[in-house]
Short mmCIF file of C-alpha atoms in Angstrom, two decimals:
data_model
loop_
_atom_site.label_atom_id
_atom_site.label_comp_id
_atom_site.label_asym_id
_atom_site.label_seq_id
_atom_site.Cartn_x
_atom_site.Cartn_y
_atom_site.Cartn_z
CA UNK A 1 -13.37 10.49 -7.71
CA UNK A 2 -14.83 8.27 -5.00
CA UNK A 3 -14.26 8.86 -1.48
CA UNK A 4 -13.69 5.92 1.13
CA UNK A 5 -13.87 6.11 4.62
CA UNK A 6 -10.55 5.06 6.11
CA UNK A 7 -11.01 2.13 8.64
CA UNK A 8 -12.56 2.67 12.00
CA UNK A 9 -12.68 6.47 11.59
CA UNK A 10 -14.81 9.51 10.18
CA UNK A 11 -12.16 10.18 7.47
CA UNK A 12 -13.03 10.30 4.16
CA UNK A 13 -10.28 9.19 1.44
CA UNK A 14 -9.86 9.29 -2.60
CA UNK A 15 -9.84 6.34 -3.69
CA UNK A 16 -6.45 7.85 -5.29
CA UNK A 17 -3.66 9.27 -2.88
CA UNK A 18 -0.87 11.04 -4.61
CA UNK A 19 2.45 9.21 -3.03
CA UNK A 20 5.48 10.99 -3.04
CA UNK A 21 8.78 8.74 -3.16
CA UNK A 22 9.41 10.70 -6.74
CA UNK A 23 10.20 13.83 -4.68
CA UNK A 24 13.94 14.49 -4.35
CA UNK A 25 15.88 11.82 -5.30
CA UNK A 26 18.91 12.04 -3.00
CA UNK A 27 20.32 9.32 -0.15
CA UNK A 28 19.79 6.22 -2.43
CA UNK A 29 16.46 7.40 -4.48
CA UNK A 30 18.41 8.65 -6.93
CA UNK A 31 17.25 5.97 -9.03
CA UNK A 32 13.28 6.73 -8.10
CA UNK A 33 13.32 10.77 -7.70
CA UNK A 34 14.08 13.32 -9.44
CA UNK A 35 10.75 15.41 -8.82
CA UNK A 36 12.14 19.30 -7.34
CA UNK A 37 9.55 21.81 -5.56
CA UNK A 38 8.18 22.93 -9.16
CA UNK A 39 7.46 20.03 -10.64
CA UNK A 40 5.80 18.97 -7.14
CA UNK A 41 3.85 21.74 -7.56
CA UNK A 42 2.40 20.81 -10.88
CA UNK A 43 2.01 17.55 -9.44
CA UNK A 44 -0.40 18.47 -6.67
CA UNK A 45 -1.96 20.49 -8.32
CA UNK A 46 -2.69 18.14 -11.08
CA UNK A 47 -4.10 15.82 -8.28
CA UNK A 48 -6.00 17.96 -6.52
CA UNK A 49 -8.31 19.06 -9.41
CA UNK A 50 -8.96 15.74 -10.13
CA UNK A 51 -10.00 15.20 -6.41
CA UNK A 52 -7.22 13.71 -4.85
CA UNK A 53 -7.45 14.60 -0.76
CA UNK A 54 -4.95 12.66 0.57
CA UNK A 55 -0.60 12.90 0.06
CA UNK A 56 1.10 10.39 1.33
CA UNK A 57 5.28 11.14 2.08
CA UNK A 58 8.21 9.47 4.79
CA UNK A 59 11.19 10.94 6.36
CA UNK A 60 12.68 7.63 4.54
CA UNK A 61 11.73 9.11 1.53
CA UNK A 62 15.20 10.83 -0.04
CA UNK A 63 15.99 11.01 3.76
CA UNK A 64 13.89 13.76 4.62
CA UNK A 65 13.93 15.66 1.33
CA UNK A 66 10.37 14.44 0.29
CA UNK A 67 9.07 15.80 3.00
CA UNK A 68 10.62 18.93 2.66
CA UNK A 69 9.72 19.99 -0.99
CA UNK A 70 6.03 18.65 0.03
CA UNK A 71 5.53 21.29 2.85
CA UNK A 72 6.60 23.51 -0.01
CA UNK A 73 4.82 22.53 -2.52
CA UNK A 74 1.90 22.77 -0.71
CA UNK A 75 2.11 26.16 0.77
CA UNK A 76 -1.04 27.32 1.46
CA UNK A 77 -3.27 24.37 0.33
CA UNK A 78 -1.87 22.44 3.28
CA UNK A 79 -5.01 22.29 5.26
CA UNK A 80 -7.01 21.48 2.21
CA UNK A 81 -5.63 17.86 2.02
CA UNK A 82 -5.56 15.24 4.59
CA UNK A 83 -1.27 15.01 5.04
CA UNK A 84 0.33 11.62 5.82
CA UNK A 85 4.07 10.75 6.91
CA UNK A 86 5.96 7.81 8.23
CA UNK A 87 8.67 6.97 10.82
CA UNK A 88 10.63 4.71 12.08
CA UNK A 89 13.11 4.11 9.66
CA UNK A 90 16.85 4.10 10.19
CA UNK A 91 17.85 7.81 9.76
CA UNK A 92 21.13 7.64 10.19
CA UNK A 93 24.16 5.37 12.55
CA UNK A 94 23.09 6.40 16.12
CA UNK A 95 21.11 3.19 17.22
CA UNK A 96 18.40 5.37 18.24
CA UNK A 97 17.91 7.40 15.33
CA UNK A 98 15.69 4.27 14.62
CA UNK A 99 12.64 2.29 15.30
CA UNK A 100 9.19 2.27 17.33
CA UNK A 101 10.64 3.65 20.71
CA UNK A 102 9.18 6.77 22.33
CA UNK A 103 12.33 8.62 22.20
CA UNK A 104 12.84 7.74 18.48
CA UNK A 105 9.19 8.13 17.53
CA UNK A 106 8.41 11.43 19.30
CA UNK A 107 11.83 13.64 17.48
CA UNK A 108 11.02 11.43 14.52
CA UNK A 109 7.19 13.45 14.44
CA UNK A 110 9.21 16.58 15.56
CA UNK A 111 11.25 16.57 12.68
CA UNK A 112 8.65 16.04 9.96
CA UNK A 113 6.34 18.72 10.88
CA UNK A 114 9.49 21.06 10.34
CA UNK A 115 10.25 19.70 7.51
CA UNK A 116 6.59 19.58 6.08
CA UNK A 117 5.88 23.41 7.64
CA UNK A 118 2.75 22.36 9.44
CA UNK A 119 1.73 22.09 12.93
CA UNK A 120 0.02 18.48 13.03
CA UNK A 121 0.26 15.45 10.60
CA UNK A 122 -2.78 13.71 9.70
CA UNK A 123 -2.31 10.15 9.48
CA UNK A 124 0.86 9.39 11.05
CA UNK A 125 2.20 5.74 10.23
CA UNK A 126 4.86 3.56 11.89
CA UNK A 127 7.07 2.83 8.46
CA UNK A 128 7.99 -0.98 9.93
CA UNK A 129 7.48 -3.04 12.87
CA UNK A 130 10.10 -2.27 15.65
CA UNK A 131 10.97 -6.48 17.04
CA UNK A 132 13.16 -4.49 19.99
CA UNK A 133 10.89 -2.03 21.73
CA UNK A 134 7.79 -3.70 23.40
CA UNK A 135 4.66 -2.26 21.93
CA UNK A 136 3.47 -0.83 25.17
CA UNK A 137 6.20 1.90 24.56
CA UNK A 138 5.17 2.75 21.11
CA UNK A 139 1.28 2.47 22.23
CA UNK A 140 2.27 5.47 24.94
CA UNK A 141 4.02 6.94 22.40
CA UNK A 142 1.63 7.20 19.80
CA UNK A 143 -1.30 7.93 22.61
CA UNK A 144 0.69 10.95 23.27
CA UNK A 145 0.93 12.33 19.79
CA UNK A 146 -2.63 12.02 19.34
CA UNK A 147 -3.22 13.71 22.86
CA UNK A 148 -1.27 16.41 21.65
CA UNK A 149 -2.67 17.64 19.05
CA UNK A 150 0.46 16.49 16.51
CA UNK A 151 -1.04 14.03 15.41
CA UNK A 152 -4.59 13.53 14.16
CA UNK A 153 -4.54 9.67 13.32
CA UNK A 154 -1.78 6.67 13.29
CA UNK A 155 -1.57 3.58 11.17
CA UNK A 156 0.99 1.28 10.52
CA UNK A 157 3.07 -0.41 7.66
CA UNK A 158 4.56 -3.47 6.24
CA UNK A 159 3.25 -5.32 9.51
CA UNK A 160 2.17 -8.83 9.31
CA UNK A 161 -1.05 -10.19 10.42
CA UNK A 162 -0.03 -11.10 13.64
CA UNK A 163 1.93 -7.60 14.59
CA UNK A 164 -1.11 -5.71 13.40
CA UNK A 165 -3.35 -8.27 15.78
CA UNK A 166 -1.02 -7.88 18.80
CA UNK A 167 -0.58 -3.68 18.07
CA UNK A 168 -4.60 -3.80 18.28
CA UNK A 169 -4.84 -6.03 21.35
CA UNK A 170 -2.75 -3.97 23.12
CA UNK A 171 -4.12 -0.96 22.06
CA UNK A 172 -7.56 -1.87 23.00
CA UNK A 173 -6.49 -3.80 26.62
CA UNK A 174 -4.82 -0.33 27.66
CA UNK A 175 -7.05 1.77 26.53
CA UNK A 176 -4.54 3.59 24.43
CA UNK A 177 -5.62 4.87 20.50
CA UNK A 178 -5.51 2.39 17.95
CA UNK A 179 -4.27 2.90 14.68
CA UNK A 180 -6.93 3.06 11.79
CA UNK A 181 -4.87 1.53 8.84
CA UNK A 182 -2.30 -0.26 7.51
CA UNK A 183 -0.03 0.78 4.37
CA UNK A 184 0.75 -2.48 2.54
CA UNK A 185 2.33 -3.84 -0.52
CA UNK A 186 -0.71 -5.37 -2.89
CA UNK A 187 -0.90 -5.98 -6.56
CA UNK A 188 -2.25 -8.36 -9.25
CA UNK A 189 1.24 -9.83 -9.45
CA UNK A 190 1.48 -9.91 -5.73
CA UNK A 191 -1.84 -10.84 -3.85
CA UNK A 192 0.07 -12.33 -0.69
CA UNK A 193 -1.79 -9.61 1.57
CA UNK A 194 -5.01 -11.54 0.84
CA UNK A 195 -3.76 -14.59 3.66
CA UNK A 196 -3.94 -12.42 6.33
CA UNK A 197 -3.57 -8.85 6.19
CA UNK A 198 -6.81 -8.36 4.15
CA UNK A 199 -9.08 -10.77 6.43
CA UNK A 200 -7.71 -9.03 8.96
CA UNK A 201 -8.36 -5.23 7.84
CA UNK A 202 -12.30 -6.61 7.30
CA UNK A 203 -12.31 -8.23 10.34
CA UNK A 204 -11.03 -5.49 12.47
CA UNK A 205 -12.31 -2.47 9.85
CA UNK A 206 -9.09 -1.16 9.33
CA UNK A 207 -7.98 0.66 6.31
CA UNK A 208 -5.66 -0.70 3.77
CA UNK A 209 -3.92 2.15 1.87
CA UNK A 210 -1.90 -0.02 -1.01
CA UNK A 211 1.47 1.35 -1.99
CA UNK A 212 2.97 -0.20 -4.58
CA UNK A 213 -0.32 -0.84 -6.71
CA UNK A 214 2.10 -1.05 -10.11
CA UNK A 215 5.11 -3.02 -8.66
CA UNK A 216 7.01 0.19 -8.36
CA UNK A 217 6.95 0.64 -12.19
CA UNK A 218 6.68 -3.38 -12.76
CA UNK A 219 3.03 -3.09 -13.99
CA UNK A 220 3.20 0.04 -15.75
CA UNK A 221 4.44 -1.74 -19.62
CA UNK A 222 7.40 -0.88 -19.73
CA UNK A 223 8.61 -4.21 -18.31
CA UNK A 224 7.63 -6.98 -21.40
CA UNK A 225 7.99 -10.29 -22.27
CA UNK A 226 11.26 -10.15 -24.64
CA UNK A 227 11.69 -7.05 -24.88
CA UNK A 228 14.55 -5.25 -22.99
CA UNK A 229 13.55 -2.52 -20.01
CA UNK A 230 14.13 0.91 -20.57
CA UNK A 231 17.37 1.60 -18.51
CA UNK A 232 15.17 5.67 -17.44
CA UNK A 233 12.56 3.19 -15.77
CA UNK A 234 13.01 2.41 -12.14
CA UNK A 235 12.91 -1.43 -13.39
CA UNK A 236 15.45 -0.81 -15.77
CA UNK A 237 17.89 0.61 -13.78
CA UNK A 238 18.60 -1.58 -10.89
CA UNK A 239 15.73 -0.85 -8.61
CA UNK A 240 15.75 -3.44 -6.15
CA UNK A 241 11.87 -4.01 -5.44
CA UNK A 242 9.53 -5.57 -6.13
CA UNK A 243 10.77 -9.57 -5.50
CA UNK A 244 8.60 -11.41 -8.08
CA UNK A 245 8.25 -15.16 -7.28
CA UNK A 246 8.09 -16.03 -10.81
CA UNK A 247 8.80 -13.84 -13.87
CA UNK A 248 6.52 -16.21 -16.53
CA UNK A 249 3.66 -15.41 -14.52
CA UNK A 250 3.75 -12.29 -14.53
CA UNK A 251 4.19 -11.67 -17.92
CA UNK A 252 1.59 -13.92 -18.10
CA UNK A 253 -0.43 -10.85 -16.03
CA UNK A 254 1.37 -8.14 -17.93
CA UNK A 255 -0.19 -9.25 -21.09
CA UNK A 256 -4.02 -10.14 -19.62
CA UNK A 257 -3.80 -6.35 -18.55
CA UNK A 258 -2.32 -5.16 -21.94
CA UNK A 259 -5.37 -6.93 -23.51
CA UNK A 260 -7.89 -5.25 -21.28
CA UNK A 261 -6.34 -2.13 -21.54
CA UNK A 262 -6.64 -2.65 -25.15
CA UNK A 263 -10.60 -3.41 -24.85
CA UNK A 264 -10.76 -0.65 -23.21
CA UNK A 265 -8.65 1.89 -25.37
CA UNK A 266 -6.36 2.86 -22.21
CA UNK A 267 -2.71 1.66 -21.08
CA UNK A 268 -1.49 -1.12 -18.68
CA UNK A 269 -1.52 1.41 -15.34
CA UNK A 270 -5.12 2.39 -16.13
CA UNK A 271 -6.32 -1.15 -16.28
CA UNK A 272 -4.46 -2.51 -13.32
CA UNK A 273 -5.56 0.16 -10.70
CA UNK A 274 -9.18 -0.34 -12.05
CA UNK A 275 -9.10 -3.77 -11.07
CA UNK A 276 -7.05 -3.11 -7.48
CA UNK A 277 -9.46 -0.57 -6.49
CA UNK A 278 -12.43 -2.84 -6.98
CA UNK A 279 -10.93 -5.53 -4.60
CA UNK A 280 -12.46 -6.34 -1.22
CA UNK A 281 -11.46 -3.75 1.62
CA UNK A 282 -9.49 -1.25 -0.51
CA UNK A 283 -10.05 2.34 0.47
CA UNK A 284 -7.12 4.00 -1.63
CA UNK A 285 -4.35 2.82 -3.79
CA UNK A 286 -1.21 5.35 -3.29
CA UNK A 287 0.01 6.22 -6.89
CA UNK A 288 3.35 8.40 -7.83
CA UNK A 289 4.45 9.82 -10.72
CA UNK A 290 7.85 11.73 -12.01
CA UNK A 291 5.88 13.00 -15.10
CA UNK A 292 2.55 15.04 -15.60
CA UNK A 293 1.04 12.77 -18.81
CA UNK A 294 1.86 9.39 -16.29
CA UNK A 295 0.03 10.97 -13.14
CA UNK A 296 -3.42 12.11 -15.44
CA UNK A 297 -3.16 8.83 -16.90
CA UNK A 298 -2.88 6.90 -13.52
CA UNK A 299 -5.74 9.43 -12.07
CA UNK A 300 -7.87 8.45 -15.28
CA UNK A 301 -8.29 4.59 -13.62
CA UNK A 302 -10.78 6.29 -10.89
CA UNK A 303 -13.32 6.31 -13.81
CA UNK A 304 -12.48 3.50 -15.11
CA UNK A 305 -14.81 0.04 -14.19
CA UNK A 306 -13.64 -3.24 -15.78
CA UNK A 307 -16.50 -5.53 -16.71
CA UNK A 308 -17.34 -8.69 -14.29
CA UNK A 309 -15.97 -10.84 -17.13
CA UNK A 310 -12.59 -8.62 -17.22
CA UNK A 311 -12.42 -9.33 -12.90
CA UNK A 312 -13.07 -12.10 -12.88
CA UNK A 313 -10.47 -13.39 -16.03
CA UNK A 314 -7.25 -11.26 -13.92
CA UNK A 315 -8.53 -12.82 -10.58
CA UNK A 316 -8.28 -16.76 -11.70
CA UNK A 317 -5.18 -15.81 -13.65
CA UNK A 318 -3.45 -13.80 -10.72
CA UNK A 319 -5.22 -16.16 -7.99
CA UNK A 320 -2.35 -16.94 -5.15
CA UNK A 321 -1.53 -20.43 -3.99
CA UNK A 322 -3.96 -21.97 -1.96
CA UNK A 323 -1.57 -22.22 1.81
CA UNK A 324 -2.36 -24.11 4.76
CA UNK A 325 -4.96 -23.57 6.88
CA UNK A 326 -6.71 -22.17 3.79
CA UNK A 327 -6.63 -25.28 1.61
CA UNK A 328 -7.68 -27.20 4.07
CA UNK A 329 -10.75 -25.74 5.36
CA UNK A 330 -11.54 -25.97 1.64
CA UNK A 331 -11.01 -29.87 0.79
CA UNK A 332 -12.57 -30.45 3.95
CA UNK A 333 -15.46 -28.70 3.21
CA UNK A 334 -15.92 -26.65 6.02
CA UNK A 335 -19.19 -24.88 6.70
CA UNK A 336 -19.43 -21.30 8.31
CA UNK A 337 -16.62 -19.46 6.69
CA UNK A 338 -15.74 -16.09 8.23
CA UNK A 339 -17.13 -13.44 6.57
CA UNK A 340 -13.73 -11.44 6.45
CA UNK A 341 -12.05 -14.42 4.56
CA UNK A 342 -14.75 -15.69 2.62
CA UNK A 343 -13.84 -13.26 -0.32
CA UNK A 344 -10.38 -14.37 -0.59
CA UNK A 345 -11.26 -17.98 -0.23
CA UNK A 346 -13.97 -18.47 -2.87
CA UNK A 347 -11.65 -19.34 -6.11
CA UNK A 348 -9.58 -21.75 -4.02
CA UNK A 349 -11.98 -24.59 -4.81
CA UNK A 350 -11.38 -24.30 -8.40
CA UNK A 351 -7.37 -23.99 -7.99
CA UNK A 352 -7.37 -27.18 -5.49
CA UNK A 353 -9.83 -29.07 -8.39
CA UNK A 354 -7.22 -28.66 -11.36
CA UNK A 355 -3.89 -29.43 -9.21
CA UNK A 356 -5.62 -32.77 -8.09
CA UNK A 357 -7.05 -33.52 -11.58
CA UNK A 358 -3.31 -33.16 -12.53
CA UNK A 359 -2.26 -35.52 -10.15
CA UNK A 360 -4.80 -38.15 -10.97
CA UNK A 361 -3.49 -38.24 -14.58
CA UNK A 362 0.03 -38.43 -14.07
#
């Protein structure tokens, strides 16, 4: 296992954090959980010996259960690990039993250290960006938890490029602490992140943990080109997420990671978190698992390198739609590319080449 250092920070990450939205399964995860204090058990420990150092929970998560049978299942390992949480998530119908405010956000990191049976959280991270309460508030607020000793670090998630920008521009013109990562959605399938949120994380050296990294069970085989899901997979039973812009290409995906997999004598998981945690500005992808055989097999992909060949045949097949500005710094031919976009921008030229060809010869 590698370790990473998480943004602008002395923290040290696995390139592998254990997530735990299997935990529970009660208040609408019912279709995602099912994973009880035991089996959580197994499941950290599992993790841990293969050097896992960071967990990764919500109070969103089974509303608060998660969290609970994490703090348990961790016992007296708890300071061994670096713990993470989020808030800001609708908890229940009081108005303010929601968002980014200081009145939500301070109960909100209340409650989770109860339920998690510790006395600080880690990495604390705001779950969603709060368009109501003006950031100054949830700067205070999050200054304060730090000051305090509750928390040790904040991040955020889901924000887009321009939230993250303002959050650190604010941050840094009152002199309050800034958060060190961001928690985003990113996959071979689903590379939107590279527009912004990935420049930006280089740019700024913030630390990109990537939940998600197998479409919430999308990438993981079960879903196949005609063949019917398995209605005991999250994708077979109604699971809302992951929106997929267009289902051809990604079975077009699914199968260029079968055939590596095959090459490489190891499943569809295994092959797709090899190639996400070789992309540019990737400290740790956040993996979960409701079975012991999936979770070795996911934590077998930190050993795994695909060749330069194998990268480089998933990143012109997976490559996302060249958007204005980006296209047109590249027709234009524009010199003195920054650094923190450059990686995302170099296999435009080719994409940009083919669609005009195509145009020429209709």
């Amino acid at each position: 296992m590698d370790y990473r250092p998480l943004g602008n920070s002395g923290l040290m990450v696995s390139t592998l954090t254990l997530g735990t939205v299997p935990f529970g399964g009660a208040n609408g995860f019912e279709k995602a959980a099912s994973v009880d204090v035991k089996g959580a058990r197994k499941l950290l420990d599992i993790a841990f010996d293969a050097g896992v150092n960071l967990i990764d929970t919500a109070d969103l998560y089974s509303m608060g259960l998660a969290e609970e049978i994490t703090g348990k299942a961790l016992g007296g390992k708890r300071n061994d690990i670096i713990l993470a949480t989020k808030g800001r998530s609708p908890l229940g119908d009081d108005p303010n039993a929601s968002g980014a405010s200081r009145y939500h956000l301070i109960r909100a990191v209340e409650a989770s250290l109860e339920r998690l049976g510790t006395d600080h959280i880690d990495l604390y991270q705001l779950h969603n960006w709060d368009g109501v309460t003006p950031i100054e508030e949830t700067l205070e607020a999050m200054h304060h938890l730090v000051s305090s000793g509750k928390v040790r670090y904040w991040g955020t998630s889901n924000y887009t490029g321009w939230q993250m920008m303002k959050t650190l521009g604010k941050a840094e013109l009152h002199g309050f602490n800034k958060p060190i990562s961001q928690q985003i959605y990113y996959t071979p399938e689903s590379r939107e992140a590279e527009y912004e949120l990935m420049p930006l994380a280089l740019d700024q050296n913030l630390g990109s943990l990537i939940w998600g990294p197998l479409g919430e069970g999308f990438l993981t085989g079960k879903v196949r080109r005609g063949q019917k899901t398995p209605p005991d997979t999250r994708q077979g039973n109604g699971w809302p997420e992951p929106y997929v812009h267009d289902m051809e290409r990604a079975y077009d995906i699914i199968e260029a990671l079968a055939a590596i997999g095959e090459a490489h004598d190891c499943s569809i998981p295994r092959a797709c978190l090899a190639w996400l945690k070789a992309r540019p500005g990737v400290p740790s992808l956040i993996v979960g698992a409701r079975s012991e055989a999936h979770l070795r097999d996911n934590l077998a992909a930190a050993d795994l390198e695909l060749s330069q060949e194998e990268h480089q045949r998933l990143e012109k097949l997976t490559r996302p739609a060249p958007l204005y500005p980006y296209w047109h710094r590249v027709v234009s031919g524009m010199d003195r590319l920054d650094p923190a976009e450059k990686p995302f921008l170099d296999g435009f030229g080719e994409t940009i080449r083919n669609r005009t060809d195509d145009r020429s010869a209709s």
